CSV table of C-alpha atoms in Angstrom, one decimal:
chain,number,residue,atom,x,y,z
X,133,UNK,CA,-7.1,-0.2,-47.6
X,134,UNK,CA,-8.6,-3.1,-44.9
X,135,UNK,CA,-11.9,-3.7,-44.9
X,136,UNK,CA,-14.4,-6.5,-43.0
X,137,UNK,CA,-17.3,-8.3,-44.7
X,138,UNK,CA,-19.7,-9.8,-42.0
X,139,UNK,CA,-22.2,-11.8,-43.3
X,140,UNK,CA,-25.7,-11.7,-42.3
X,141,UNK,CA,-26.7,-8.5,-40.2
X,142,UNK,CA,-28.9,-11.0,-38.1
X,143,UNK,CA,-28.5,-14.7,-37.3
X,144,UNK,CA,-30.7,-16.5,-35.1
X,145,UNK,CA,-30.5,-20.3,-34.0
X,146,UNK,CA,-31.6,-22.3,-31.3
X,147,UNK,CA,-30.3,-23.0,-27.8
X,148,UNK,CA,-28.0,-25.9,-27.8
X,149,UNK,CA,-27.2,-25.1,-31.9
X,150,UNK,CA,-24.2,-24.5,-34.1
X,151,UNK,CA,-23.0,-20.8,-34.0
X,152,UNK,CA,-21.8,-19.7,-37.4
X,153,UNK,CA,-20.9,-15.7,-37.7
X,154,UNK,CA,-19.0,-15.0,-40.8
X,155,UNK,CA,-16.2,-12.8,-41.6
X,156,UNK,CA,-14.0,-12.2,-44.4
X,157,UNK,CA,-11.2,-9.5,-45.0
X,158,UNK,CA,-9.3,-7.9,-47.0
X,159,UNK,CA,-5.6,-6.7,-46.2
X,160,UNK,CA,-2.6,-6.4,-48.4
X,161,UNK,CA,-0.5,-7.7,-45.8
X,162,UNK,CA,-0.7,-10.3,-43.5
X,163,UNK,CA,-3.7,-9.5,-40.9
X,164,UNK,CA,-4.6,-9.5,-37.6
X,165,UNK,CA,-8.0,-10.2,-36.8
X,166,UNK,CA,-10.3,-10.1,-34.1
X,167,UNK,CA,-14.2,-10.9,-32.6
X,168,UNK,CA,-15.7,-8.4,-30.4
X,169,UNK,CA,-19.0,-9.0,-28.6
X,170,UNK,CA,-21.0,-5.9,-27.7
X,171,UNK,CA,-24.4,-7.0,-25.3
X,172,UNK,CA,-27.1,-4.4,-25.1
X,173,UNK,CA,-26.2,-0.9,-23.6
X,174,UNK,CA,-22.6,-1.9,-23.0
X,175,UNK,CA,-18.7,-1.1,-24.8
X,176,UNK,CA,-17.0,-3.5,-26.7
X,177,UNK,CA,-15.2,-7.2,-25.3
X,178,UNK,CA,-12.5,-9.1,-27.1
X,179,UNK,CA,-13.7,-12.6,-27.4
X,180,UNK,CA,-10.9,-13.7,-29.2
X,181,UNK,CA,-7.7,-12.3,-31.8
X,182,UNK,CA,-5.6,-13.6,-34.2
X,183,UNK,CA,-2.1,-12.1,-34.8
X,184,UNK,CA,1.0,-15.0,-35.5
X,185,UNK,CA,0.8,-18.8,-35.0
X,186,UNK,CA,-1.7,-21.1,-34.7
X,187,UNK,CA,-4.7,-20.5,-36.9
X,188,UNK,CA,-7.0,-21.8,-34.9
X,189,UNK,CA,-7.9,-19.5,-32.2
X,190,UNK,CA,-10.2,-19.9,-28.6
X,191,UNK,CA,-11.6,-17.3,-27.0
X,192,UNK,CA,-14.3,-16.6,-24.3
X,193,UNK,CA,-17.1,-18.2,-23.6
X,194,UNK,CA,-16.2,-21.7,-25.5
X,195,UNK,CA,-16.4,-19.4,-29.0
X,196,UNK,CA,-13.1,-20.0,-31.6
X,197,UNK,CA,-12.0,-18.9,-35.0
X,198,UNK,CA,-9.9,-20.5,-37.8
X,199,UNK,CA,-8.3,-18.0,-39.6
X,200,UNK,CA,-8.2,-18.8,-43.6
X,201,UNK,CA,-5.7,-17.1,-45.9
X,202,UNK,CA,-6.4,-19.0,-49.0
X,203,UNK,CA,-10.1,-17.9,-48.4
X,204,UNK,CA,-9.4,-14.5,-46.4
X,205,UNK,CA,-12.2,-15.7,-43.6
X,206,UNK,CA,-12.2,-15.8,-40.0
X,207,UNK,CA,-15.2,-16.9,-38.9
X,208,UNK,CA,-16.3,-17.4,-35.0
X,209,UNK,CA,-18.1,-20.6,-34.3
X,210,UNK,CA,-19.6,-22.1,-30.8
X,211,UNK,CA,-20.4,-25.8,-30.8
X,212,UNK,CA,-23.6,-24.9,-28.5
X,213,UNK,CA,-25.3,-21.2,-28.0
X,214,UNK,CA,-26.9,-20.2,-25.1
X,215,UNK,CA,-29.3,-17.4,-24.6
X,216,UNK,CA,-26.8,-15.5,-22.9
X,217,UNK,CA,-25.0,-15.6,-25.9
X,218,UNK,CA,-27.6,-13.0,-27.9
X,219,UNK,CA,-25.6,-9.9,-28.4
X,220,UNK,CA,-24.2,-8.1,-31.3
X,221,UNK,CA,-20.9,-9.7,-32.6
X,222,UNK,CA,-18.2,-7.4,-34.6
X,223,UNK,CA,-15.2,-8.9,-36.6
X,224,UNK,CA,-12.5,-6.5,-37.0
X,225,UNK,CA,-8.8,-6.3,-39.2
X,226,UNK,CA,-5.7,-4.5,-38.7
X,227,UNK,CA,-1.9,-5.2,-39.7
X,228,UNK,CA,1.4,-4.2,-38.5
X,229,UNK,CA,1.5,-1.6,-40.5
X,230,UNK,CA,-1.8,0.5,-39.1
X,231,UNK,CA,-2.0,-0.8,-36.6
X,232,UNK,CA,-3.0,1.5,-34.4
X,233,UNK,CA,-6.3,1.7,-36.8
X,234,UNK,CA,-8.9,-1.2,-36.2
X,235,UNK,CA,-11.4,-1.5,-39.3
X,236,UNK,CA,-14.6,-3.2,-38.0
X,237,UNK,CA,-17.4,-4.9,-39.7
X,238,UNK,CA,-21.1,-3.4,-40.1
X,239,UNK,CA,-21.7,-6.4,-37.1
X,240,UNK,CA,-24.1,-9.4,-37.0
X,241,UNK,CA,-26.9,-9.5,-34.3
X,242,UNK,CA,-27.0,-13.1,-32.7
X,243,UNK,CA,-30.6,-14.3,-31.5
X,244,UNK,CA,-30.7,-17.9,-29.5
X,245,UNK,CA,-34.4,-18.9,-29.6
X,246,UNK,CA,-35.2,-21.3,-26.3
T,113,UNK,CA,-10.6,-0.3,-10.6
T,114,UNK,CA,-13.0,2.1,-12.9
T,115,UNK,CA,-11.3,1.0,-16.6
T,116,UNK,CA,-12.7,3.3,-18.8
T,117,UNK,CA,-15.5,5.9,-18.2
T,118,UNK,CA,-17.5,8.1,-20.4
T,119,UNK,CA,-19.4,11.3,-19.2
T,120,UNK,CA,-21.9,12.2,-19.9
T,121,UNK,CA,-23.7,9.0,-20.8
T,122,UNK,CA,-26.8,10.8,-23.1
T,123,UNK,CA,-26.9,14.2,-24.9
T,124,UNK,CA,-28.9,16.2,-26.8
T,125,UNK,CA,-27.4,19.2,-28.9
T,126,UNK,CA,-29.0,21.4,-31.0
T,127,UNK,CA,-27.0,21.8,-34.5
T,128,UNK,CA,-24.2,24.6,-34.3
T,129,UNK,CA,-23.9,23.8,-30.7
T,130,UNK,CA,-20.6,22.9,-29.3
T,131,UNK,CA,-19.4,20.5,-26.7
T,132,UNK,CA,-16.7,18.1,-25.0
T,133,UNK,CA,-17.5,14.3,-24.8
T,134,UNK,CA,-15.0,13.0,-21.8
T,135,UNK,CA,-13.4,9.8,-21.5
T,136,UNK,CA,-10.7,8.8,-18.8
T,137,UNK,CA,-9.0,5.6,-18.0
T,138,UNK,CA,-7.0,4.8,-14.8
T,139,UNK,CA,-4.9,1.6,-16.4
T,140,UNK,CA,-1.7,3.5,-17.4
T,141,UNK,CA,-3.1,3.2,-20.8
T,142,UNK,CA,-1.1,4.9,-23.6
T,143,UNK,CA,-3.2,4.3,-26.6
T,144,UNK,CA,-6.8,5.6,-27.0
T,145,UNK,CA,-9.2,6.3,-29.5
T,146,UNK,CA,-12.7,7.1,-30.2
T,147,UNK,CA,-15.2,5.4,-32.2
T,148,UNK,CA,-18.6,6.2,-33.1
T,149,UNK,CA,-21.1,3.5,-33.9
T,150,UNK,CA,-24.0,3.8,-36.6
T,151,UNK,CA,-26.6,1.2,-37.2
T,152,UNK,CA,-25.4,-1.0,-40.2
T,153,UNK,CA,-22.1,0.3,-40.5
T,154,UNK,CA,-20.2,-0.8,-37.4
T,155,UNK,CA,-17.5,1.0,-35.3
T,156,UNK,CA,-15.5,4.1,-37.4
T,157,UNK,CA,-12.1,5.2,-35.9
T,158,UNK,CA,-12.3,9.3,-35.2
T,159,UNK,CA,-9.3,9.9,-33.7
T,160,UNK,CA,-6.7,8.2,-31.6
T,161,UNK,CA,-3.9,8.8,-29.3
T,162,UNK,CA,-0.5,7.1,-28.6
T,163,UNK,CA,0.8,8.9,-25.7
T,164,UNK,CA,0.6,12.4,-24.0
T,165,UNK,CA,1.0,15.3,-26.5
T,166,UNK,CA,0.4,12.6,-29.7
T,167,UNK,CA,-2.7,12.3,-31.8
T,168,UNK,CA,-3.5,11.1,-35.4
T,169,UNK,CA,-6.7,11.3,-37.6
T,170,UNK,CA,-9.0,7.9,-38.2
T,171,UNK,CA,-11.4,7.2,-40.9
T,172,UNK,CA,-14.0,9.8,-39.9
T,173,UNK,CA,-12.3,13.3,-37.9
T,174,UNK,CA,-14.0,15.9,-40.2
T,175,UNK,CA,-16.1,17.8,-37.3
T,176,UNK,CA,-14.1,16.4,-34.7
T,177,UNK,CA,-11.1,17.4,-32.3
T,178,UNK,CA,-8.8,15.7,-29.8
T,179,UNK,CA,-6.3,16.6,-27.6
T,180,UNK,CA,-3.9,14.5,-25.2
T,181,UNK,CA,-2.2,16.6,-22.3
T,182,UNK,CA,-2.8,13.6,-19.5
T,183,UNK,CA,-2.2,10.1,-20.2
T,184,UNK,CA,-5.3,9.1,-18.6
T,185,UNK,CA,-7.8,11.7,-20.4
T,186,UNK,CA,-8.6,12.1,-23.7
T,187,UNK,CA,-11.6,14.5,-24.9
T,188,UNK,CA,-13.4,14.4,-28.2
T,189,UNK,CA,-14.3,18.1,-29.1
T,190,UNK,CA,-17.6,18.4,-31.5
T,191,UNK,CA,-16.8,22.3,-32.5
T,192,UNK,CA,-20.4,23.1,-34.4
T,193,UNK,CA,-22.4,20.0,-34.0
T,194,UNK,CA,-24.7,18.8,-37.2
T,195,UNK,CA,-27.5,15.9,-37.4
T,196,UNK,CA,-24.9,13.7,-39.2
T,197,UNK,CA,-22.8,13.6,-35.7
T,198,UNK,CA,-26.0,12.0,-34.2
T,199,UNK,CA,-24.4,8.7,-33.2
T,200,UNK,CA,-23.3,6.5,-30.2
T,201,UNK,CA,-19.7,7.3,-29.4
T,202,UNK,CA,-17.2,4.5,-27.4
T,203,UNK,CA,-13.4,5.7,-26.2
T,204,UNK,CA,-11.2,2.4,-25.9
T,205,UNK,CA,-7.8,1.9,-24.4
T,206,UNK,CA,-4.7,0.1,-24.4
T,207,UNK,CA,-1.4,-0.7,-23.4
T,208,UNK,CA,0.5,0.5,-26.6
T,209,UNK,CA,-2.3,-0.1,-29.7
T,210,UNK,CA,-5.4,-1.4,-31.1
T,211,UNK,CA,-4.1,-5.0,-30.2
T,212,UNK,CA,-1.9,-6.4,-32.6
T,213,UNK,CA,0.7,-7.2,-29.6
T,214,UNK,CA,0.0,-10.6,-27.8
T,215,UNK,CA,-2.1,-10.2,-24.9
T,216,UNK,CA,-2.9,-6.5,-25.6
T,217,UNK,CA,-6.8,-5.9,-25.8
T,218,UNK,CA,-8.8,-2.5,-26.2
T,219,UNK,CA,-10.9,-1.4,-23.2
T,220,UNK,CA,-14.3,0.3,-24.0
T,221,UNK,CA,-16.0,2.4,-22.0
T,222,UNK,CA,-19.7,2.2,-22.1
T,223,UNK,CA,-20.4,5.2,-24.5
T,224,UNK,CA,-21.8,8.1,-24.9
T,225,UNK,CA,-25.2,8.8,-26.8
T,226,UNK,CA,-25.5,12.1,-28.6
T,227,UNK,CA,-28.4,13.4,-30.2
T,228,UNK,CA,-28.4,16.7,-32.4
T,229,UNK,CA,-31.5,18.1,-33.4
């Protein structure tokens, strides 16, 4: 069965810092993988997936992942966070075999102290 | 162009009580699902659909039912709500699955909080 590890249920940095949210999976075949961003009182948006090709991955907002099968992670990263970028971010895994079933991550909570 | 929308947007049940949470899309969509969300433990698949007349269980459907006459609708039945069904519940949507085709994405709507007392 997939499953998602996120790392820290809350981050917090400070505007103009290094975003780090961390992700790792498990799968038993190869995976896709995907960041969702979820601001307050609002669905789900795909900031960026991973299915074939390239490992390294850019999405919205200036956020990217690098996709590491020798260390099953995906982690998102931003060079410089903004305060819009508080929100709650959710790593998720599915495969061509389910994949009509995403598995996401408990989430991680970003704070971006001014 | 609406995307996906949820009615009603709050609810309070009392336990036993039954009732339809509603969730349409106007995108031609043929896959959609519904999630609930629970602090600490992320989004759960419940149910999803592939097309009109074609459904299939998630992670968590115990206490839950779908149905899929319309491609754009696609209800989520609580039949005897209990207190452990208290949760925030999202429908999503897209062209043909949960997005492991290039440039295919789900679509949430904004979801529905339910409350049973």
């Amino acid at each position: 069965a997939q499953s998602v590890t996120q790392l820290g249920s809350h981050v917090s940095v400070s505007e103009g810092a290094l975003v780090l949210l961390r992700c790792n999976y498990s799968s038993s075949v190869p995976p896709y993988l995907f960041w969702y961003v979820q601001y307050p009182n609002q669905g789900l948006q795909l900031l960026l997936k991973y299915t074939t090709g390239a490992t390294l991955v850019k999405g919205i907002n200036g956020f990217e992942a690098e996709f590491k099968k020798s260390e099953t992670s995906f982690h998102l990263t931003k060079p410089s966070a903004h305060m819009s970028d508080a929100a709650e971010y959710f790593c998720a895994v599915s495969d061509w075999i389910s994949g009509n079933k995403l598995v996401f991550g408990a989430g991680t909570i970003l704070r971006v102290k001014s | 162009n609406a995307g996906v929308t949820q009615t009603p947007k709050f609810q309070v049940l009392k336990t036993g009580q039954s009732m339809t949470l509603q969730c349409a899309q106007d995108m031609n969509h043929e896959y959609m699902s519904w999630y609930r969300q629970d602090p600490g433990m992320g989004l759960r698949l419940i149910h999803y659909s592939v097309g009109a007349g074609i459904t299939d269980q998630g992670e968590v459907p115990n206490g839950y039912n779908v149905s899929r006459s319309t491609t754009e609708d696609f209800p989520l039945r609580l039949l005897s709500a209990a207190p452990s069904q208290t949760s925030v519940y999202f429908c999503a949507s897209s062209y043909g699955s949960a997005g492991g085709i290039e440039d295919e994405k789900l679509f949430f709507g904004s979801g529905t909080q339910l409350s049973v007392l």
